[in-house]
Amino acid sequence: MNNDGPPPLFGSWRNAYWIAVGLFLLEVALFYAFTLRFS
Amino acid sequence: MNRLDYVVLILAIIAIPAYGVWRTKTRDTLGHYLKGDSSIRWGTIGLSVLATQAGPITFLSLPGQAYESGIGFVQNYFGQPLALITVCAIFVPIFQRLKVYTAYEYLGQRFDGKTRLLGALLFLIQRSLATGITIYAPAIILSALLGWQLNLTIWLAGGLVIAYTAFGGTKIVSLTQRYQILVIFVGMALAFVIAVHRLPVGLSFGHALSIAGGMGKLQAVDFSIDPHKRYTFWSGILGGFFLALSYFGADQSQVQRYLAGGSLTASRFGLLFNSVVKVPMQFLILLLGVMVFLFYQFEKPPICFDQPAYQRGIALGHGQELDALQKQFDDVFARKRALLTSAAAADGEQVRELDAKSREIRDKATALLQSVGANKKSKDSDYVFITFVVQHLPHGIVGLLVAVILCATMSATAATLNALGSTTAIDLYRPFIRPDANDRHYVVATQIFTVVWGLIAIGVASFASLVENLIEAGNILGSIFYGTILGLFVVAFFVRNVRGSAVFFAALLAQTLVLLMFWTLTISYLWYNVIGCAAVLAFSLVLQRTVFFGRAAT
């Protein structure tokens, strides 16, 4: 079973990678907001 | 620990492998043994990748790290999501398309047999030593605090893993890791809730965080470009990226996890899952350490968390000096607690001064214990979290948290033994010793190699007391070898005109260079990942255009 098709939900793997990058940047932004709030 | 704790502990560490053995009793081919079957889906792969990396050090040391230095350490993981996405986009499709069992098999297809052998040997040397340390590090801490015999603890953690990993191969490793990481999640979540619950009545969670922030523990992100700062966004992104790319792209213990099942989609989703959850998970573990720190602002902590070392210091005749330091420590603690519980809690400056004074006294005690040889094979901060667990959590939960440490040891060790056995069978035994045997023969050979590597790891663990700093030793070992291994793959993927002999000798030169630098320089070990990789790239280009110029592909 070697499925090289597009991923379910995301349209293409390129989209999936960009979404993962976007989520990581969102995490960094939230950590930075946390830092500003509590430091 | 009481009887309830031992029941919880034994259930957690026995039941999961027993379930794994039951689920994997039907297995026939080499492919199934080394890659599992199509029932392994992306969720299992994702949790398995997560569990392989999150060894016992993560759960013992990270809370202590936050206790001492705050949560800025989370930035060290910032390179990982980008590395995981890179592995998803470049490494995984190649490995899956060529249907390789090991990453080094690909080196053989791209270059030649000797380069494959070199990649496999570098991995085997590095990982077998590191696995011994993975087993030894929690064993020394648990045996010190719980009074267990050290060798018994090493065999408890290592013996069971050897048995079930050799029996069930990749499928049992992935299955057991799925449940072991769930035990870990539940245990750590309960510890977090109890730590918050044990804060003084009337102190809200938000106010508690403000106190921790005022004491400098909550700077998660620092965009400073000051090279002297230990943890910054930039060092995390750059240094962390190379380390994670080496680890996820070229370390068979991880490659075997995401190649399990054989579906490209499942492998990619499993890795993308890690790219999203890994950093928040590390953040929460560090935040747990901050909660423990806050707890010890109101409940007097020991001056030295490694109490066996403290007792040895007294036995060695330094009781009076330690007693004097203890009195100073108690006095500073009482003043600091009074300040924090009074209306003057807003006076952050004074609290910070007292906290610095408190740390100074602790450092003096640690230095004294070191100077008289009473400790240490690990840092005092490694004992912070387990001391909190043993002394302040209710029975049952203590057993669960000790199970968390042992589950983390077992899951990380199982993945590595599985990879060591597979690499030995596929990259050494099959091509060089018995190239024409049947599947059944190779399955048995892999099982035997898994047991042999397990025994070697336990042997290393038994001699690991010779290593001065255990936690650092694992990272240093990885950094010395990972750069060269990553370099082999980078050349393989991106430099089409370089051939086997050039990259083989380039890797030998690069590894020699890294070892010479390690023995003669005092730079941060993280740099060896970059230096090793860059040296393989540069040497292979030079060798291909000079010594090996015009030679046919090998």
Coordinates of C-alpha atoms in Angstrom, one line a residue:
Chain A
M1 CA 0.0 0.0 0.0
N2 CA 1.9 3.0 -1.2
N3 CA -0.5 5.8 -1.6
D4 CA 1.1 8.9 -3.2
G5 CA -2.2 10.7 -3.8
P6 CA -3.2 14.1 -2.4
P7 CA -4.0 14.1 1.3
P8 CA -7.6 14.0 2.5
L9 CA -8.9 17.5 3.6
F10 CA -6.0 19.6 2.3
G11 CA -6.2 19.4 -1.5
S12 CA -2.5 18.9 -1.9
W13 CA 0.6 18.1 0.2
R14 CA 1.9 21.6 -0.5
N15 CA -1.3 23.0 1.2
A16 CA -0.8 20.6 4.1
Y17 CA 2.8 21.8 4.6
W18 CA 1.8 25.5 4.5
I19 CA -0.9 24.8 7.0
A20 CA 1.6 23.1 9.3
V21 CA 4.0 26.1 8.9
G22 CA 1.1 28.4 9.6
L23 CA 0.2 26.5 12.8
F24 CA 3.8 26.6 14.0
L25 CA 3.9 30.4 13.4
L26 CA 0.6 30.7 15.3
E27 CA 2.2 28.7 18.2
V28 CA 5.2 31.1 18.3
A29 CA 2.9 34.1 18.2
L30 CA 0.9 32.7 21.2
F31 CA 4.1 31.9 23.1
Y32 CA 5.3 35.5 22.5
A33 CA 2.0 36.9 23.6
F34 CA 2.3 34.7 26.7
T35 CA 5.8 36.1 27.3
L36 CA 4.6 39.7 27.0
R37 CA 1.7 39.1 29.3
F38 CA 3.6 37.4 32.1
S39 CA 7.1 38.7 32.0
Chain B
M1 CA 5.8 4.1 47.4
N2 CA 3.1 1.9 49.0
R3 CA 1.3 -1.2 47.7
L4 CA -1.1 0.8 45.6
D5 CA 1.7 2.5 43.8
Y6 CA 3.4 -0.8 43.0
V7 CA 0.1 -2.2 41.7
V8 CA -0.4 0.8 39.4
L9 CA 3.3 0.7 38.3
I10 CA 3.4 -3.0 37.6
L11 CA 0.0 -2.9 35.7
A12 CA 1.2 0.0 33.6
I13 CA 4.6 -1.5 32.6
I14 CA 3.4 -5.1 32.2
A15 CA -0.1 -4.8 30.7
I16 CA 1.0 -2.7 27.7
P17 CA 3.7 -5.1 26.4
A18 CA 1.4 -8.1 27.2
Y19 CA -1.3 -6.5 25.0
G20 CA 1.3 -5.9 22.3
V21 CA 2.4 -9.5 22.4
W22 CA -1.2 -10.6 22.0
R23 CA -1.8 -8.3 19.0
T24 CA 1.4 -9.3 17.2
K25 CA 1.3 -13.0 17.6
T26 CA 0.5 -13.5 13.9
R27 CA 3.5 -12.2 11.9
D28 CA 5.2 -14.0 9.1
T29 CA 7.3 -12.0 6.6
L30 CA 10.4 -9.9 7.0
G31 CA 8.4 -6.9 5.8
H32 CA 5.8 -7.3 8.5
Y33 CA 8.5 -7.7 11.2
L34 CA 10.5 -4.7 10.1
K35 CA 7.6 -2.4 8.9
G36 CA 4.5 -3.7 10.6
D37 CA 1.4 -4.0 8.4
S38 CA -1.2 -1.7 6.9
S39 CA -3.2 -1.7 10.2
I40 CA -0.6 0.9 11.5
R41 CA -2.3 4.2 10.7
W42 CA -1.1 7.8 10.9
G43 CA -2.3 8.3 14.5
T44 CA -0.2 5.3 15.7
I45 CA 2.8 6.5 13.6
G46 CA 2.4 10.1 15.0
L47 CA 2.3 8.9 18.6
S48 CA 5.2 6.4 18.0
V49 CA 7.4 9.2 16.6
L50 CA 6.5 11.3 19.6
A51 CA 7.2 8.5 22.1
T52 CA 10.6 7.6 20.5
Q53 CA 11.9 11.1 21.0
A54 CA 10.3 11.7 24.4
G55 CA 12.6 9.5 26.5
P56 CA 12.8 9.5 30.2
I57 CA 15.2 12.5 30.2
T58 CA 12.3 14.6 28.8
F59 CA 10.1 13.9 31.8
L60 CA 12.7 13.9 34.5
S61 CA 14.9 16.8 33.3
L62 CA 12.6 19.3 31.6
P63 CA 10.5 20.2 34.6
G64 CA 13.7 20.6 36.6
Q65 CA 15.1 22.8 33.7
A66 CA 12.1 25.1 34.0
Y67 CA 12.4 25.1 37.8
E68 CA 16.0 26.4 37.5
S69 CA 15.9 28.5 34.3
G70 CA 12.3 29.1 33.2
I71 CA 10.6 28.0 30.1
G72 CA 12.9 29.6 27.5
F73 CA 14.3 26.1 26.8
V74 CA 11.1 25.6 24.6
Q75 CA 12.8 27.6 21.9
N76 CA 15.3 24.8 21.4
Y77 CA 12.4 22.9 19.8
F78 CA 11.5 25.6 17.3
G79 CA 13.6 24.1 14.5
Q80 CA 11.7 20.8 14.8
P81 CA 8.4 21.6 13.0
L82 CA 10.3 23.0 10.0
A83 CA 12.7 19.9 10.0
L84 CA 9.7 17.6 10.2
I85 CA 8.0 19.3 7.2
T86 CA 11.3 19.0 5.3
V87 CA 11.5 15.3 6.1
C88 CA 7.9 14.9 4.9
A89 CA 8.5 16.7 1.6
I90 CA 11.9 15.3 0.7
F91 CA 13.0 12.2 2.7
V92 CA 9.8 10.2 3.2
P93 CA 8.7 10.0 -0.5
I94 CA 12.1 8.7 -1.5
F95 CA 12.3 6.1 1.3
Q96 CA 8.7 5.0 0.5
R97 CA 9.2 4.9 -3.3
L98 CA 12.3 2.7 -3.0
K99 CA 10.6 0.5 -0.4
V100 CA 13.7 0.4 1.8
Y101 CA 13.7 -1.1 5.3
T102 CA 16.4 1.2 6.6
A103 CA 17.6 4.7 5.7
Y104 CA 21.1 3.3 5.0
E105 CA 19.7 0.9 2.4
Y106 CA 18.9 4.0 0.4
L107 CA 22.6 5.1 0.6
G108 CA 23.5 1.7 -0.9
Q109 CA 21.1 2.3 -3.8
R110 CA 22.3 5.9 -4.4
F111 CA 26.0 5.3 -3.8
D112 CA 27.5 1.9 -3.0
G113 CA 27.8 -0.8 -0.4
K114 CA 30.7 0.7 1.5
T115 CA 28.8 4.1 1.9
R116 CA 25.8 2.2 3.1
L117 CA 28.0 0.2 5.6
L118 CA 29.6 3.5 6.8
G119 CA 26.2 5.1 7.5
A120 CA 24.9 2.0 9.3
L121 CA 28.1 1.7 11.4
L122 CA 28.0 5.4 12.5
F123 CA 24.4 4.9 13.5
L124 CA 25.1 1.6 15.3
I125 CA 28.0 3.1 17.3
Q126 CA 26.2 6.2 18.3
R127 CA 22.8 4.7 19.1
S128 CA 24.1 1.7 21.1
L129 CA 26.0 4.0 23.4
A130 CA 23.1 6.5 23.7
T131 CA 20.7 3.7 24.5
G132 CA 22.8 2.6 27.4
I133 CA 22.6 6.1 28.8
T134 CA 18.8 6.2 28.1
I135 CA 18.4 3.2 30.4
Y136 CA 21.0 4.3 33.0
A137 CA 19.9 7.9 33.5
P138 CA 16.4 7.2 35.0
A139 CA 17.7 4.1 36.7
I140 CA 20.3 6.1 38.8
I141 CA 17.7 8.7 39.8
L142 CA 14.9 6.2 40.6
S143 CA 17.2 3.9 42.5
A144 CA 18.6 6.8 44.5
L145 CA 15.2 8.2 45.5
L146 CA 13.2 4.9 45.9
G147 CA 16.0 2.8 47.4
W148 CA 15.9 0.3 44.5
Q149 CA 19.0 -1.6 43.6
L150 CA 20.6 0.1 40.6
N151 CA 21.2 -3.1 38.6
L152 CA 17.7 -4.4 39.3
T153 CA 16.3 -1.1 38.0
I154 CA 18.5 -1.3 34.8
W155 CA 17.4 -4.8 34.2
L156 CA 13.7 -4.0 34.9
A157 CA 13.8 -1.2 32.4
G158 CA 16.0 -3.0 29.8
G159 CA 15.1 -6.7 30.2
L160 CA 11.4 -6.4 29.5
V161 CA 12.0 -4.1 26.5
I162 CA 14.5 -6.6 24.9
A163 CA 12.0 -9.4 25.2
Y164 CA 9.0 -7.8 23.7
T165 CA 10.9 -5.8 21.0
A166 CA 12.7 -9.0 19.8
F167 CA 9.4 -10.9 19.8
G168 CA 7.1 -8.5 17.9
G169 CA 9.4 -6.1 15.9
T170 CA 8.1 -2.8 14.5
K171 CA 4.4 -3.5 15.0
I172 CA 4.8 -4.2 18.7
V173 CA 7.0 -1.2 19.2
S174 CA 4.4 1.1 17.5
L175 CA 1.5 -0.5 19.4
T176 CA 3.1 -0.3 22.8
Q177 CA 4.3 3.2 22.2
R178 CA 0.7 4.3 21.5
Y179 CA -0.4 3.2 24.9
Q180 CA 2.8 4.1 26.7
I181 CA 2.5 7.7 25.5
L182 CA -1.1 7.8 26.7
V183 CA 0.1 6.7 30.2
I184 CA 2.7 9.5 30.0
F185 CA 0.0 12.1 28.9
V186 CA -2.4 11.1 31.7
G187 CA 0.4 11.0 34.3
M188 CA 1.8 14.4 33.4
A189 CA -1.6 16.0 33.1
L190 CA -2.5 14.7 36.6
A191 CA 0.8 16.0 38.0
F192 CA 0.0 19.4 36.4
V193 CA -3.5 19.5 37.9
I194 CA -2.3 18.5 41.4
A195 CA 0.6 21.0 41.3
V196 CA -1.9 23.8 40.5
H197 CA -4.3 22.5 43.1
R198 CA -1.5 22.4 45.8
L199 CA -0.8 26.1 45.4
P200 CA -2.0 28.2 48.4
V201 CA -5.8 28.8 48.8
G202 CA -6.7 32.1 47.3
L203 CA -3.9 32.2 44.8
S204 CA -5.5 32.0 41.4
F205 CA -3.8 30.3 38.4
G206 CA -3.4 33.7 36.7
H207 CA -1.9 35.3 39.8
A208 CA 0.5 32.4 40.2
L209 CA 1.7 32.8 36.6
S210 CA 2.2 36.5 37.3
I211 CA 4.4 35.7 40.3
A212 CA 6.4 33.2 38.2
G213 CA 6.7 35.8 35.4
G214 CA 7.9 38.4 37.9
M215 CA 10.6 35.9 38.9
G216 CA 11.8 35.6 35.3
K217 CA 10.5 32.0 34.7
L218 CA 8.0 32.7 31.9
Q219 CA 10.0 34.2 29.0
A220 CA 9.0 31.6 26.4
V221 CA 10.3 33.6 23.4
D222 CA 13.3 35.8 23.2
F223 CA 14.1 37.5 19.8
S224 CA 17.5 38.8 21.1
I225 CA 20.5 38.3 18.7
D226 CA 22.9 38.4 21.6
P227 CA 25.1 35.3 21.0
H228 CA 25.8 34.9 24.7
K229 CA 22.2 34.2 25.5
R230 CA 21.7 30.5 25.8
Y231 CA 18.2 30.1 24.5
T232 CA 16.8 32.5 21.8
F233 CA 14.3 32.2 19.0
W234 CA 17.1 32.3 16.4
S235 CA 19.4 29.7 18.0
G236 CA 16.4 27.4 18.4
I237 CA 15.3 27.8 14.8
L238 CA 18.8 27.4 13.3
G239 CA 20.5 24.9 15.6
G240 CA 17.3 23.0 16.3
F241 CA 16.6 22.6 12.6
F242 CA 19.9 20.9 11.8
L243 CA 19.7 18.6 14.9
A244 CA 16.1 17.7 14.2
L245 CA 16.7 17.1 10.4
S246 CA 19.6 14.7 11.3
Y247 CA 17.5 13.0 13.9
F248 CA 14.3 12.6 11.9
G249 CA 15.8 12.1 8.5
A250 CA 18.8 9.9 9.1
D251 CA 18.4 8.1 12.4
Q252 CA 16.9 4.7 11.8
S253 CA 15.1 4.7 15.2
Q254 CA 12.9 7.5 13.8
V255 CA 12.9 6.4 10.1
Q256 CA 11.6 3.0 11.1
R257 CA 8.7 4.6 13.0
Y258 CA 7.3 6.7 10.2
L259 CA 8.0 4.0 7.5
A260 CA 5.8 1.6 9.6
G261 CA 2.7 0.5 7.7
G262 CA 4.1 1.3 4.3
S263 CA 1.6 4.1 3.4
L264 CA 3.1 7.4 2.3
T265 CA 0.0 9.3 3.4
A266 CA 0.2 7.8 6.9
S267 CA 3.9 8.5 7.2
R268 CA 3.4 12.1 6.2
F269 CA 0.4 12.7 8.5
G270 CA 2.2 11.1 11.4
L271 CA 5.1 13.5 11.0
L272 CA 2.9 16.6 10.4
F273 CA 1.0 15.6 13.6
N274 CA 4.4 15.9 15.4
S275 CA 5.2 19.2 13.7
V276 CA 2.1 20.6 15.3
V277 CA 2.0 19.0 18.8
K278 CA 5.7 18.7 19.7
V279 CA 6.4 22.3 20.7
P280 CA 3.1 22.8 22.7
M281 CA 3.9 19.5 24.5
Q282 CA 7.3 20.6 25.5
F283 CA 5.9 24.0 26.6
L284 CA 3.4 22.2 28.9
I285 CA 6.1 20.0 30.4
L286 CA 8.2 23.1 31.1
L287 CA 5.1 24.9 32.5
L288 CA 4.6 21.9 34.8
G289 CA 8.2 22.7 36.0
V290 CA 7.1 26.3 36.7
M291 CA 4.1 25.0 38.7
V292 CA 6.5 22.9 40.8
F293 CA 8.7 26.0 41.2
L294 CA 5.7 27.9 42.4
F295 CA 4.7 25.1 44.8
Y296 CA 8.2 25.3 46.3
Q297 CA 7.8 29.0 46.9
F298 CA 5.2 28.2 49.6
E299 CA 6.4 24.7 50.7
K300 CA 10.0 24.6 51.8
P301 CA 12.1 22.8 49.2
P302 CA 15.2 20.7 50.2
I303 CA 18.5 22.7 49.8
C304 CA 19.6 19.8 47.6
F305 CA 17.0 17.7 45.7
D306 CA 19.5 14.8 45.4
Q307 CA 19.0 13.9 49.0
P308 CA 21.2 10.7 48.8
A309 CA 24.1 12.9 47.8
Y310 CA 23.3 15.3 50.7
Q311 CA 23.3 12.4 53.1
R312 CA 26.6 11.2 51.7
G313 CA 28.1 14.7 52.2
I314 CA 27.1 14.5 55.9
A315 CA 28.5 11.0 56.2
L316 CA 31.8 12.2 54.7
G317 CA 32.1 14.7 57.6
H318 CA 30.7 17.9 56.1
G319 CA 27.6 18.0 58.2
Q320 CA 28.5 21.3 59.9
E321 CA 29.1 23.2 56.7
L322 CA 25.9 21.8 55.2
D323 CA 24.0 22.6 58.3
A324 CA 25.2 26.2 58.2
L325 CA 24.1 26.5 54.6
Q326 CA 20.7 24.9 55.4
K327 CA 20.1 27.5 58.1
Q328 CA 20.8 30.4 55.7
F329 CA 18.6 28.7 53.1
D330 CA 15.7 28.3 55.5
D331 CA 16.0 31.9 56.6
V332 CA 15.9 33.2 53.0
F333 CA 13.0 30.9 52.2
A334 CA 11.0 32.2 55.2
R335 CA 11.5 35.8 54.2
K336 CA 10.6 35.1 50.6
R337 CA 7.5 33.2 51.5
A338 CA 6.4 36.0 53.8
L339 CA 6.8 38.5 51.1
L340 CA 4.9 36.4 48.5
T341 CA 2.0 35.8 50.8
S342 CA 1.8 39.4 52.0
A343 CA 0.3 42.4 50.3
A344 CA 3.8 43.3 49.3
A345 CA 3.9 40.4 46.8
A346 CA 3.9 43.0 44.1
D347 CA 7.4 44.0 45.1
G348 CA 9.0 41.8 42.4
E349 CA 12.5 43.3 42.8
Q350 CA 12.8 42.1 46.4
V351 CA 11.4 38.7 45.6
R352 CA 13.9 38.3 42.8
E353 CA 16.8 39.3 45.1
L354 CA 15.8 36.7 47.7
D355 CA 15.3 34.1 44.9
A356 CA 18.9 34.8 43.7
K357 CA 20.2 34.6 47.2
S358 CA 18.4 31.2 47.6
R359 CA 19.9 29.9 44.4
E360 CA 23.4 31.1 45.5
I361 CA 23.1 29.1 48.7
R362 CA 21.9 26.0 46.8
D363 CA 24.9 26.4 44.4
K364 CA 27.3 26.5 47.3
A365 CA 25.8 23.3 48.7
T366 CA 26.0 21.6 45.3
A367 CA 29.6 22.8 44.9
L368 CA 30.5 21.5 48.3
L369 CA 29.0 18.1 47.6
Q370 CA 30.9 18.0 44.3
S371 CA 34.2 18.9 45.9
V372 CA 34.0 16.1 48.4
G373 CA 32.8 13.6 45.8
A374 CA 29.3 13.1 47.3
N375 CA 27.7 13.5 44.0
K376 CA 27.0 13.4 41.0
K377 CA 26.3 11.7 37.8
S378 CA 23.4 14.0 37.0
K379 CA 22.4 17.5 37.8
D380 CA 20.5 18.4 41.0
S381 CA 17.7 19.8 38.8
D382 CA 17.1 16.3 37.4
Y383 CA 15.8 15.3 40.9
V384 CA 13.4 18.2 41.3
F385 CA 10.3 16.7 39.6
I386 CA 10.7 13.2 40.9
T387 CA 11.2 14.6 44.4
F388 CA 8.0 16.6 44.1
V389 CA 6.2 13.4 42.9
V390 CA 7.4 11.1 45.6
Q391 CA 7.0 13.6 48.5
H392 CA 3.9 15.5 47.6
L393 CA 1.6 13.5 45.3
P394 CA -1.0 11.0 46.6
H395 CA -0.4 7.3 46.5
G396 CA -1.4 5.7 43.3
I397 CA -0.4 8.8 41.4
V398 CA 3.2 8.3 42.6
G399 CA 3.1 4.8 41.1
L400 CA 1.6 6.2 37.9
L401 CA 4.4 8.9 37.6
V402 CA 7.1 6.3 38.2
A403 CA 5.4 4.3 35.5
V404 CA 5.6 7.4 33.3
I405 CA 9.4 7.5 33.6
L406 CA 9.7 3.7 33.0
C407 CA 7.2 3.8 30.1
A408 CA 9.2 6.6 28.5
T409 CA 12.4 4.6 29.0
M410 CA 10.8 1.5 27.5
S411 CA 9.3 3.3 24.5
A412 CA 12.5 5.1 23.6
T413 CA 14.6 2.0 24.1
A414 CA 12.3 -0.3 22.2
A415 CA 12.4 1.9 19.1
T416 CA 16.1 2.1 19.2
L417 CA 16.7 -1.7 19.8
N418 CA 14.2 -2.3 16.9
A419 CA 16.3 0.0 14.7
L420 CA 19.7 -1.4 15.8
G421 CA 18.5 -5.0 15.2
S422 CA 17.0 -4.1 11.8
T423 CA 20.0 -2.1 10.6
T424 CA 22.4 -4.9 11.6
A425 CA 20.3 -7.5 9.8
I426 CA 19.5 -5.5 6.7
D427 CA 22.7 -3.4 6.2
L428 CA 25.4 -5.7 7.5
Y429 CA 24.2 -9.3 7.8
R430 CA 22.1 -9.7 4.6
P431 CA 24.4 -8.0 2.1
F432 CA 27.8 -9.1 3.5
I433 CA 27.2 -12.4 5.3
R434 CA 24.1 -14.3 4.2
P435 CA 22.7 -12.7 1.0
D436 CA 20.4 -15.6 -0.1
A437 CA 18.5 -16.8 2.9
N438 CA 14.7 -16.8 3.2
D439 CA 12.5 -14.3 5.0
R440 CA 12.1 -16.5 8.1
H441 CA 15.9 -16.7 8.5
Y442 CA 16.2 -12.9 8.4
V443 CA 13.4 -12.4 10.9
V444 CA 15.2 -14.8 13.4
A445 CA 18.5 -13.0 12.6
T446 CA 16.9 -9.6 13.4
Q447 CA 15.5 -11.0 16.6
I448 CA 18.9 -12.3 17.7
F449 CA 20.6 -9.0 16.8
T450 CA 17.9 -7.1 18.8
V451 CA 18.6 -9.2 21.9
V452 CA 22.4 -8.7 21.4
W453 CA 22.1 -4.9 21.1
G454 CA 19.8 -4.9 24.1
L455 CA 22.4 -6.7 26.2
I456 CA 25.1 -4.4 24.9
A457 CA 22.9 -1.4 25.9
I458 CA 22.5 -2.9 29.4
G459 CA 26.3 -3.4 29.5
V460 CA 26.8 0.2 28.6
A461 CA 24.3 1.2 31.2
S462 CA 26.2 -0.8 33.8
F463 CA 29.4 1.1 33.0
A464 CA 27.6 4.5 32.5
S465 CA 28.6 5.6 36.0
L466 CA 32.0 6.4 34.4
V467 CA 30.3 9.2 32.4
E468 CA 30.4 12.5 34.3
N469 CA 27.2 14.2 33.0
L470 CA 24.7 11.7 31.8
I471 CA 22.1 14.0 30.3
E472 CA 24.6 16.0 28.3
A473 CA 26.4 12.8 27.3
G474 CA 23.4 11.6 25.2
N475 CA 23.2 14.9 23.3
I476 CA 26.9 15.1 22.8
L477 CA 27.1 11.6 21.4
G478 CA 24.3 12.4 18.9
S479 CA 25.9 15.6 17.8
I480 CA 29.3 14.0 17.1
F481 CA 27.8 11.5 14.7
Y482 CA 24.6 13.0 13.4
G483 CA 26.3 15.7 11.3
T484 CA 28.2 13.2 9.2
I485 CA 25.2 10.9 8.8
L486 CA 23.1 13.9 7.7
G487 CA 25.8 15.0 5.3
L488 CA 25.6 11.6 3.5
F489 CA 21.9 12.1 3.0
V490 CA 22.2 15.7 1.9
V491 CA 24.8 14.8 -0.7
A492 CA 22.6 11.9 -1.8
F493 CA 19.5 14.0 -2.3
F494 CA 20.9 17.3 -3.6
V495 CA 24.3 16.7 -5.3
R496 CA 23.7 14.4 -8.2
N497 CA 27.3 14.3 -9.6
V498 CA 28.9 13.1 -6.5
R499 CA 29.5 9.3 -6.4
G500 CA 30.1 6.6 -3.8
S501 CA 33.9 6.7 -3.3
A502 CA 34.0 10.5 -3.0
V503 CA 31.2 10.7 -0.5
F504 CA 32.6 7.7 1.5
F505 CA 36.0 9.2 2.0
A506 CA 34.5 12.7 2.5
A507 CA 32.4 11.2 5.4
L508 CA 35.5 9.5 6.9
L509 CA 37.4 12.8 6.7
A510 CA 34.4 14.8 8.1
Q511 CA 34.0 12.4 11.0
T512 CA 37.7 12.5 11.8
L513 CA 37.5 16.3 11.7
V514 CA 34.5 16.4 14.1
L515 CA 36.3 14.0 16.5
L516 CA 39.5 16.1 16.4
M517 CA 37.5 19.3 17.1
F518 CA 35.6 17.6 19.9
W519 CA 38.9 16.6 21.6
T520 CA 40.7 19.9 21.1
L521 CA 38.1 22.7 21.1
T522 CA 35.5 23.8 23.6
I523 CA 32.7 25.0 21.2
S524 CA 29.0 24.1 21.9
Y525 CA 28.4 20.5 20.8
L526 CA 25.3 21.6 18.8
W527 CA 27.7 23.1 16.2
Y528 CA 29.1 19.6 15.4
N529 CA 25.8 18.8 13.6
V530 CA 26.3 21.7 11.2
I531 CA 30.1 21.2 10.9
G532 CA 29.8 17.5 10.2
C533 CA 27.1 18.0 7.5
A534 CA 28.9 20.9 5.9
A535 CA 32.3 19.0 5.9
V536 CA 30.8 16.0 4.1
L537 CA 29.3 18.3 1.5
A538 CA 32.5 20.3 0.9
F539 CA 34.9 17.3 1.0
S540 CA 32.7 15.2 -1.3
L541 CA 32.5 18.0 -3.9
V542 CA 36.3 18.5 -3.7
L543 CA 37.1 14.8 -3.9
Q544 CA 34.7 14.2 -6.8
R545 CA 36.4 17.0 -8.8
T546 CA 40.0 16.0 -8.0
V547 CA 40.9 12.5 -6.8
F548 CA 37.8 10.8 -8.2
F549 CA 37.3 13.1 -11.2
G550 CA 36.0 11.3 -14.3
R551 CA 35.6 7.9 -12.5
A552 CA 32.6 5.9 -13.4
A553 CA 29.7 5.7 -11.0
T554 CA 30.3 3.1 -8.3

